[in-house]
C-alpha positions as YAML, in Angstrom:
chain: A
units: angstrom
residues:
- id: 1
  name: MET
  ca: [-0.01, -0.02, 0.03]
- id: 2
  name: PRO
  ca: [1.48, 3.42, -0.91]
- id: 3
  name: VAL
  ca: [1.71, 5.75, 2.01]
- id: 4
  name: LYS
  ca: [2.94, 9.25, 2.78]
- id: 5
  name: ILE
  ca: [5.00, 9.67, 5.95]
- id: 6
  name: PRO
  ca: [5.75, 13.06, 7.54]
- id: 7
  name: ILE
  ca: [9.27, 13.61, 8.87]
- id: 8
  name: ASP
  ca: [11.35, 16.47, 10.24]
- id: 9
  name: ASP
  ca: [8.57, 17.72, 12.47]
- id: 10
  name: PHE
  ca: [6.03, 17.57, 9.53]
- id: 11
  name: ARG
  ca: [8.20, 19.81, 7.37]
- id: 12
  name: ARG
  ca: [8.87, 17.10, 4.79]
- id: 13
  name: VAL
  ca: [6.92, 14.17, 3.43]
- id: 14
  name: VAL
  ca: [8.36, 10.96, 1.95]
- id: 15
  name: THR
  ca: [6.38, 8.34, -0.03]
- id: 16
  name: ARG
  ca: [6.78, 4.64, 0.61]
- id: 17
  name: VAL
  ca: [5.13, 1.32, -0.17]
- id: 18
  name: ASN
  ca: [4.35, -0.65, 2.98]
- id: 19
  name: SER
  ca: [3.16, -4.23, 3.44]
- id: 20
  name: TYR
  ca: [0.92, -4.77, 6.45]
- id: 21
  name: TYR
  ca: [0.59, -7.95, 8.55]
- id: 22
  name: TYR
  ca: [-1.70, -8.45, 11.49]
- id: 23
  name: GLY
  ca: [-3.23, -11.16, 13.62]
- id: 24
  name: PRO
  ca: [-4.97, -11.77, 16.93]
- id: 25
  name: ILE
  ca: [-3.23, -12.14, 20.24]
- id: 26
  name: ASN
  ca: [-4.62, -15.28, 21.85]
- id: 27
  name: ALA
  ca: [-6.75, -15.03, 25.01]
- id: 28
  name: THR
  ca: [-6.97, -11.26, 24.71]
- id: 29
  name: PRO
  ca: [-9.31, -8.84, 22.92]
- id: 30
  name: PHE
  ca: [-6.27, -7.35, 21.13]
- id: 31
  name: SER
  ca: [-4.55, -7.79, 17.81]
- id: 32
  name: LEU
  ca: [-1.00, -7.02, 16.65]
- id: 33
  name: GLY
  ca: [-0.08, -5.31, 13.42]
- id: 34
  name: VAL
  ca: [3.27, -4.82, 11.78]
- id: 35
  name: SER
  ca: [4.14, -2.65, 8.69]
- id: 36
  name: LEU
  ca: [7.24, -3.41, 6.62]
- id: 37
  name: PRO
  ca: [8.65, -1.14, 3.92]
- id: 38
  name: GLU
  ca: [8.96, -2.68, 0.51]
- id: 39
  name: PRO
  ca: [11.07, -4.27, -0.77]
- id: 40
  name: TYR
  ca: [13.92, -4.03, 1.77]
- id: 41
  name: GLY
  ca: [11.80, -4.59, 4.88]
- id: 42
  name: ARG
  ca: [11.67, -8.36, 4.31]
- id: 43
  name: TYR
  ca: [15.46, -8.72, 4.68]
- id: 44
  name: ARG
  ca: [18.27, -7.58, 6.98]
- id: 45
  name: VAL
  ca: [22.00, -7.58, 7.04]
- id: 46
  name: VAL
  ca: [23.65, -10.07, 9.47]
- id: 47
  name: GLY
  ca: [27.30, -9.44, 10.31]
- id: 48
  name: GLN
  ca: [28.84, -10.29, 13.57]
- id: 49
  name: VAL
  ca: [32.14, -11.29, 15.24]
- id: 50
  name: GLU
  ca: [32.48, -13.84, 18.02]
- id: 51
  name: VAL
  ca: [33.74, -11.48, 20.75]
- id: 52
  name: LYS
  ca: [34.56, -14.34, 23.09]
- id: 53
  name: ARG
  ca: [37.08, -15.58, 20.66]
- id: 54
  name: LYS
  ca: [40.54, -14.82, 22.05]
- id: 55
  name: GLY
  ca: [43.47, -13.63, 20.03]
- id: 56
  name: GLU
  ca: [42.18, -10.22, 18.83]
- id: 57
  name: ASP
  ca: [41.99, -6.96, 20.72]
- id: 58
  name: TRP
  ca: [38.44, -5.72, 19.95]
- id: 59
  name: LEU
  ca: [39.08, -2.53, 21.92]
- id: 60
  name: GLN
  ca: [41.47, -1.30, 19.15]
- id: 61
  name: TYR
  ca: [38.48, -0.55, 16.95]
- id: 62
  name: PHE
  ca: [37.12, 1.85, 19.56]
- id: 63
  name: ARG
  ca: [40.17, 3.99, 19.98]
- id: 64
  name: GLY
  ca: [39.92, 7.77, 19.99]
- id: 65
  name: ASN
  ca: [36.88, 10.01, 20.33]
- id: 66
  name: ASN
  ca: [35.54, 10.01, 16.77]
- id: 67
  name: TRP
  ca: [32.76, 7.45, 17.25]
- id: 68
  name: ARG
  ca: [29.38, 7.26, 18.94]
- id: 69
  name: VAL
  ca: [26.80, 4.62, 19.78]
- id: 70
  name: HIS
  ca: [23.03, 4.92, 20.06]
- id: 71
  name: PRO
  ca: [22.41, 6.62, 23.40]
- id: 72
  name: ASP
  ca: [19.02, 4.94, 24.00]
- id: 73
  name: TRP
  ca: [19.84, 1.35, 23.05]
- id: 74
  name: ILE
  ca: [20.86, -0.97, 25.87]
- id: 75
  name: TYR
  ca: [23.93, -2.84, 24.79]
- id: 76
  name: CYS
  ca: [24.80, -3.98, 28.33]
- id: 77
  name: GLU
  ca: [22.75, -3.57, 31.54]
- id: 78
  name: ASN
  ca: [24.20, -3.56, 35.02]
- id: 79
  name: SER
  ca: [21.78, -2.85, 37.92]
- id: 80
  name: GLN
  ca: [24.61, -2.96, 40.44]
- id: 81
  name: LYS
  ca: [25.96, 0.43, 39.21]
- id: 82
  name: GLU
  ca: [25.37, 3.30, 41.54]
- id: 83
  name: ASP
  ca: [22.85, 5.90, 40.45]
- id: 84
  name: ASN
  ca: [25.46, 8.72, 40.71]
- id: 85
  name: ASP
  ca: [28.00, 6.66, 38.77]
- id: 86
  name: TYR
  ca: [27.08, 8.14, 35.37]
- id: 87
  name: THR
  ca: [29.02, 7.07, 32.30]
- id: 88
  name: THR
  ca: [28.53, 7.79, 28.63]
- id: 89
  name: PRO
  ca: [27.31, 4.99, 26.33]
- id: 90
  name: GLU
  ca: [30.74, 5.05, 24.72]
- id: 91
  name: GLU
  ca: [32.41, 4.52, 28.06]
- id: 92
  name: ASN
  ca: [30.15, 1.61, 28.81]
- id: 93
  name: ILE
  ca: [31.18, -0.10, 25.57]
- id: 94
  name: LYS
  ca: [34.89, 0.46, 26.34]
- id: 95
  name: LYS
  ca: [34.37, -0.87, 29.89]
- id: 96
  name: PHE
  ca: [32.70, -4.05, 28.59]
- id: 97
  name: LEU
  ca: [35.50, -4.73, 26.10]
- id: 98
  name: SER
  ca: [38.35, -3.97, 28.57]
- id: 99
  name: GLU
  ca: [36.98, -5.41, 31.74]
- id: 100
  name: SER
  ca: [33.88, -7.57, 31.47]
- id: 101
  name: LEU
  ca: [34.92, -9.37, 28.26]
- id: 102
  name: SER
  ca: [38.50, -10.00, 29.28]
- id: 103
  name: THR
  ca: [37.45, -11.59, 32.63]
- id: 104
  name: GLN
  ca: [34.29, -13.19, 31.16]
- id: 105
  name: ASN
  ca: [32.40, -11.39, 33.91]
- id: 106
  name: PHE
  ca: [29.07, -11.01, 32.09]
- id: 107
  name: ARG
  ca: [26.26, -13.03, 30.63]
- id: 108
  name: TRP
  ca: [24.28, -12.87, 27.42]
- id: 109
  name: SER
  ca: [20.60, -11.96, 27.74]
- id: 110
  name: THR
  ca: [18.01, -14.65, 27.09]
- id: 111
  name: THR
  ca: [14.36, -14.84, 26.06]
- id: 112
  name: SER
  ca: [13.43, -16.39, 29.38]
- id: 113
  name: THR
  ca: [10.39, -14.80, 31.18]
- id: 114
  name: ARG
  ca: [12.07, -15.27, 34.50]
- id: 115
  name: PRO
  ca: [13.28, -12.06, 36.23]
- id: 116
  name: PRO
  ca: [16.98, -11.61, 35.39]
- id: 117
  name: ILE
  ca: [19.65, -12.07, 38.05]
- id: 118
  name: PHE
  ca: [22.00, -9.10, 37.97]
- id: 119
  name: ASP
  ca: [24.97, -10.61, 39.64]
- id: 120
  name: LYS
  ca: [26.97, -9.53, 36.58]
- id: 121
  name: PRO
  ca: [26.34, -7.29, 33.52]
- id: 122
  name: ILE
  ca: [23.78, -8.71, 31.07]
- id: 123
  name: CYS
  ca: [24.47, -7.90, 27.38]
- id: 124
  name: GLU
  ca: [22.61, -8.26, 24.09]
- id: 125
  name: LYS
  ca: [24.68, -10.78, 22.10]
- id: 126
  name: ASP
  ca: [23.48, -9.87, 18.58]
- id: 127
  name: LEU
  ca: [23.69, -6.13, 19.27]
- id: 128
  name: ILE
  ca: [27.19, -6.25, 20.82]
- id: 129
  name: GLN
  ca: [28.64, -8.55, 18.20]
- id: 130
  name: SER
  ca: [27.14, -6.53, 15.36]
- id: 131
  name: LEU
  ca: [28.56, -3.32, 16.90]
- id: 132
  name: VAL
  ca: [32.08, -4.71, 17.09]
- id: 133
  name: PHE
  ca: [31.72, -5.98, 13.47]
- id: 134
  name: ASP
  ca: [30.68, -2.53, 12.28]
- id: 135
  name: ALA
  ca: [33.40, -0.74, 14.27]
- id: 136
  name: LYS
  ca: [36.00, -2.99, 12.66]
- id: 137
  name: ALA
  ca: [34.55, -2.60, 9.14]
- id: 138
  name: THR
  ca: [34.45, 1.20, 9.38]
- id: 139
  name: LEU
  ca: [38.00, 1.73, 10.71]
- id: 140
  name: VAL
  ca: [39.67, 2.97, 7.56]
- id: 141
  name: ASP
  ca: [43.30, 3.93, 7.05]
- id: 142
  name: HIS
  ca: [42.94, 7.29, 5.23]
- id: 143
  name: GLU
  ca: [46.62, 7.64, 4.45]
- id: 144
  name: LYS
  ca: [46.59, 4.17, 2.80]
- id: 145
  name: CYS
  ca: [43.53, 5.21, 0.78]
- id: 146
  name: GLN
  ca: [45.12, 8.34, -0.43]
- id: 147
  name: LYS
  ca: [48.33, 6.46, -1.46]
- id: 148
  name: GLU
  ca: [46.27, 3.88, -3.46]
- id: 149
  name: SER
  ca: [44.10, 6.48, -5.13]
- id: 150
  name: GLY
  ca: [47.14, 8.55, -6.13]
- id: 151
  name: VAL
  ca: [45.57, 11.81, -4.88]
- id: 152
  name: LYS
  ca: [47.57, 13.80, -2.44]
- id: 153
  name: ASN
  ca: [46.00, 15.84, 0.32]
- id: 154
  name: TYR
  ca: [42.57, 14.61, -0.78]
- id: 155
  name: GLU
  ca: [40.75, 15.79, 2.27]
- id: 156
  name: ASP
  ca: [42.35, 19.24, 2.29]
- id: 157
  name: LYS
  ca: [41.74, 19.78, -1.42]
- id: 158
  name: PHE
  ca: [38.06, 18.78, -1.65]
- id: 159
  name: GLY
  ca: [37.29, 19.90, 1.98]
- id: 160
  name: LYS
  ca: [38.17, 23.46, 1.18]
- id: 161
  name: MET
  ca: [36.63, 23.42, -2.29]
- id: 162
  name: PHE
  ca: [33.21, 22.26, -1.13]
- id: 163
  name: GLY
  ca: [33.35, 23.53, 2.48]
- id: 164
  name: ILE
  ca: [33.14, 20.09, 4.03]
- id: 165
  name: THR
  ca: [33.08, 20.21, 7.78]
- id: 166
  name: HIS
  ca: [32.37, 16.55, 8.70]
- id: 167
  name: THR
  ca: [32.13, 13.12, 7.11]
- id: 168
  name: PHE
  ca: [30.51, 10.15, 8.84]
- id: 169
  name: VAL
  ca: [29.07, 6.67, 8.49]
- id: 170
  name: ALA
  ca: [26.19, 5.30, 10.59]
- id: 171
  name: THR
  ca: [25.39, 1.58, 10.76]
- id: 172
  name: ARG
  ca: [22.48, -0.75, 11.57]
- id: 173
  name: SER
  ca: [24.01, -1.57, 14.98]
- id: 174
  name: GLY
  ca: [23.68, 2.09, 16.21]
- id: 175
  name: PHE
  ca: [27.36, 2.79, 15.58]
- id: 176
  name: MET
  ca: [28.62, 6.04, 14.05]
- id: 177
  name: ARG
  ca: [32.15, 6.96, 13.10]
- id: 178
  name: PHE
  ca: [32.98, 10.53, 12.00]
- id: 179
  name: ASN
  ca: [35.92, 12.63, 10.80]
- id: 180
  name: GLU
  ca: [36.45, 16.27, 11.63]
- id: 181
  name: HIS
  ca: [37.53, 18.52, 8.79]
- id: 182
  name: ARG
  ca: [37.36, 21.89, 10.44]
- id: 183
  name: GLN
  ca: [40.31, 23.92, 11.61]
- id: 184
  name: GLU
  ca: [40.46, 24.74, 15.26]
- id: 185
  name: ASN
  ca: [39.36, 28.38, 14.68]
- id: 186
  name: GLU
  ca: [36.39, 27.20, 12.70]
- id: 187
  name: LYS
  ca: [34.91, 24.95, 15.39]
- id: 188
  name: TYR
  ca: [33.32, 27.83, 17.29]
- id: 189
  name: ASN
  ca: [32.00, 29.91, 14.38]
- id: 190
  name: GLY
  ca: [29.06, 27.78, 13.29]
- id: 191
  name: THR
  ca: [25.46, 28.19, 14.34]
- id: 192
  name: ASP
  ca: [24.70, 24.48, 13.82]
- id: 193
  name: LYS
  ca: [26.08, 21.76, 16.04]
- id: 194
  name: PRO
  ca: [27.91, 18.98, 14.22]
- id: 195
  name: VAL
  ca: [26.31, 15.67, 13.39]
- id: 196
  name: PHE
  ca: [28.03, 13.77, 16.20]
- id: 197
  name: GLN
  ca: [26.50, 15.98, 18.81]
- id: 198
  name: LEU
  ca: [22.93, 16.11, 17.56]
- id: 199
  name: HIS
  ca: [22.36, 13.02, 15.38]
- id: 200
  name: THR
  ca: [23.78, 9.97, 17.02]
- id: 201
  name: ARG
  ca: [20.71, 7.69, 16.84]
- id: 202
  name: ALA
  ca: [21.89, 6.08, 13.57]
- id: 203
  name: THR
  ca: [18.93, 4.25, 12.05]
- id: 204
  name: GLU
  ca: [16.38, 6.52, 13.73]
- id: 205
  name: GLU
  ca: [17.83, 9.77, 12.29]
- id: 206
  name: GLU
  ca: [16.21, 11.56, 9.42]
- id: 207
  name: PHE
  ca: [19.38, 11.47, 7.28]
- id: 208
  name: TYR
  ca: [19.47, 7.71, 7.62]
- id: 209
  name: LYS
  ca: [15.75, 7.05, 6.93]
- id: 210
  name: ARG
  ca: [15.61, 9.45, 3.99]
- id: 211
  name: ALA
  ca: [18.66, 7.91, 2.32]
- id: 212
  name: VAL
  ca: [17.30, 4.36, 2.74]
- id: 213
  name: ASP
  ca: [13.91, 5.30, 1.33]
- id: 214
  name: PHE
  ca: [15.49, 7.12, -1.63]
- id: 215
  name: TYR
  ca: [17.80, 4.14, -2.57]
- id: 216
  name: ASN
  ca: [15.10, 2.51, -4.62]
- id: 217
  name: ILE
  ca: [14.62, 5.66, -6.64]
- id: 218
  name: ASN
  ca: [18.31, 6.32, -7.32]
- id: 219
  name: SER
  ca: [20.85, 4.03, -5.68]
- id: 220
  name: SER
  ca: [23.85, 6.30, -6.45]
- id: 221
  name: ALA
  ca: [22.36, 9.62, -5.37]
- id: 222
  name: PHE
  ca: [22.82, 11.63, -2.24]
- id: 223
  name: VAL
  ca: [19.88, 13.03, -0.30]
- id: 224
  name: TYR
  ca: [20.44, 16.59, 1.01]
- id: 225
  name: SER
  ca: [18.83, 18.14, 4.04]
- id: 226
  name: VAL
  ca: [18.92, 21.93, 4.03]
- id: 227
  name: PRO
  ca: [17.84, 23.80, 7.18]
- id: 228
  name: HIS
  ca: [14.69, 25.76, 6.49]
- id: 229
  name: ASP
  ca: [16.24, 28.93, 7.89]
- id: 230
  name: ALA
  ca: [19.64, 28.42, 6.34]
- id: 231
  name: GLY
  ca: [19.42, 31.60, 4.24]
- id: 232
  name: SER
  ca: [18.89, 33.78, 7.37]
- id: 233
  name: ARG
  ca: [21.72, 32.40, 9.38]
- id: 234
  name: LYS
  ca: [25.48, 32.45, 8.92]
- id: 235
  name: ASN
  ca: [27.66, 29.32, 8.88]
- id: 236
  name: SER
  ca: [24.73, 26.88, 8.71]
- id: 237
  name: VAL
  ca: [25.46, 23.44, 7.31]
- id: 238
  name: VAL
  ca: [23.85, 21.07, 4.82]
- id: 239
  name: THR
  ca: [23.72, 17.35, 5.44]
- id: 240
  name: GLY
  ca: [24.05, 14.87, 2.62]
- id: 241
  name: SER
  ca: [23.61, 11.13, 2.97]
- id: 242
  name: ARG
  ca: [23.57, 7.98, 0.83]
- id: 243
  name: ALA
  ca: [22.49, 4.44, 1.81]
- id: 244
  name: ILE
  ca: [24.65, 1.37, 1.42]
- id: 245
  name: PHE
  ca: [22.68, -1.77, 0.65]
- id: 246
  name: LEU
  ca: [24.03, -5.36, 0.55]
- id: 247
  name: GLY
  ca: [22.58, -8.29, -1.30]
- id: 248
  name: THR
  ca: [21.65, -9.30, -4.84]
- id: 249
  name: GLY
  ca: [18.62, -8.69, -6.91]
- id: 250
  name: LYS
  ca: [15.52, -7.83, -4.84]
- id: 251
  name: LYS
  ca: [17.07, -9.45, -1.75]
- id: 252
  name: LYS
  ca: [18.86, -6.41, -0.44]
- id: 253
  name: ALA
  ca: [18.89, -4.69, 2.88]
- id: 254
  name: PRO
  ca: [20.47, -1.46, 4.28]
- id: 255
  name: ALA
  ca: [23.76, -1.96, 6.10]
- id: 256
  name: ALA
  ca: [24.79, 1.62, 6.64]
- id: 257
  name: VAL
  ca: [24.50, 5.22, 5.53]
- id: 258
  name: VAL
  ca: [27.51, 7.43, 4.62]
- id: 259
  name: GLY
  ca: [27.24, 11.18, 4.76]
- id: 260
  name: LEU
  ca: [28.86, 14.55, 4.97]
- id: 261
  name: GLN
  ca: [28.16, 18.02, 6.28]
- id: 262
  name: PHE
  ca: [29.26, 21.15, 4.36]
- id: 263
  name: GLN
  ca: [28.78, 24.90, 4.67]
- id: 264
  name: HIS
  ca: [25.59, 26.12, 3.10]
- id: 265
  name: SER
  ca: [27.19, 29.45, 1.94]
- id: 266
  name: ILE
  ca: [29.73, 27.60, -0.25]
- id: 267
  name: PHE
  ca: [26.96, 25.29, -1.50]
- id: 268
  name: ALA
  ca: [24.77, 28.28, -2.45]
- id: 269
  name: ASP
  ca: [27.70, 30.10, -4.20]
- id: 270
  name: SER
  ca: [28.61, 26.97, -6.15]
- id: 271
  name: PHE
  ca: [24.97, 26.59, -7.25]
- id: 272
  name: LEU
  ca: [24.62, 30.15, -8.39]
- id: 273
  name: ASN
  ca: [27.98, 30.19, -10.20]
- id: 274
  name: THR
  ca: [27.04, 26.97, -12.07]
- id: 275
  name: THR
  ca: [23.52, 28.04, -13.02]
- id: 276
  name: SER
  ca: [24.64, 31.52, -14.16]
- id: 277
  name: LYS
  ca: [26.91, 30.13, -16.85]
- id: 278
  name: CYS
  ca: [25.41, 30.35, -20.32]
- id: 279
  name: MET
  ca: [26.15, 28.21, -23.32]
- id: 280
  name: GLN
  ca: [25.01, 31.06, -25.52]
- id: 281
  name: THR
  ca: [23.85, 34.64, -25.16]
- id: 282
  name: CYS
  ca: [21.72, 34.93, -22.00]
- id: 283
  name: THR
  ca: [18.68, 37.17, -21.61]
- id: 284
  name: TYR
  ca: [18.42, 36.52, -17.93]
- id: 285
  name: LYS
  ca: [21.03, 35.51, -15.29]
- id: 286
  name: CYS
  ca: [20.63, 34.10, -11.79]
- id: 287
  name: LYS
  ca: [23.56, 36.10, -10.46]
...
């Protein structure tokens, strides 16, 4: 069934084809319904690593501060932690990999209906192992890529040309890795916060959902999100994103979304400069 779905606080509308499934819940007056987007809603990407396997340091894929995890998803739960002992979701992941995993002081969650016993942290196996898989897959050696491509100072050249401030990738496990392309003096001039401060919910973010929905229309295109008040503010940024699907034929599912943020002012100047060029004598000009 074709449907229209409002997004971005009802500022934008996307069209989608959904399939609906429903059925009764036994011994109750209720029923349960599920809607799946077509065609990718029937499939999902499965990629995990066996974290209990010894011989590899999984923590090496979580070095630095250029990554985030979904702040609302529970990767590991520990009820013994004090209420005032607040840690970030990223610190919890590091603690699990460096302490709980090395000493095997944790247990995987189960589907049992019995109340859990919190004598040690309880972790979601599929979510944790997918997270580590994605962290490993997205750890790219930029210097090696530049050497193989034969392009020197790739980031500096194109970053300045198009005003790129950040590049990022968000995955199905709630993992995000990003790169900072601003100079130190530029980090405090913008009116918009960077993607890693505002949009860390991966699959639940608008840039992710819009890119996935647009894939079936044009699989190689980027979807751009321009702030509605960008023209009235200085140093606002545009977010562009593109979905990565894995599979063959119709059996494909989204694995991640790659994206970038760049300065709206440079984007606007580039647009006007391009559209003002005439192949012949022009009667009207945009600039």
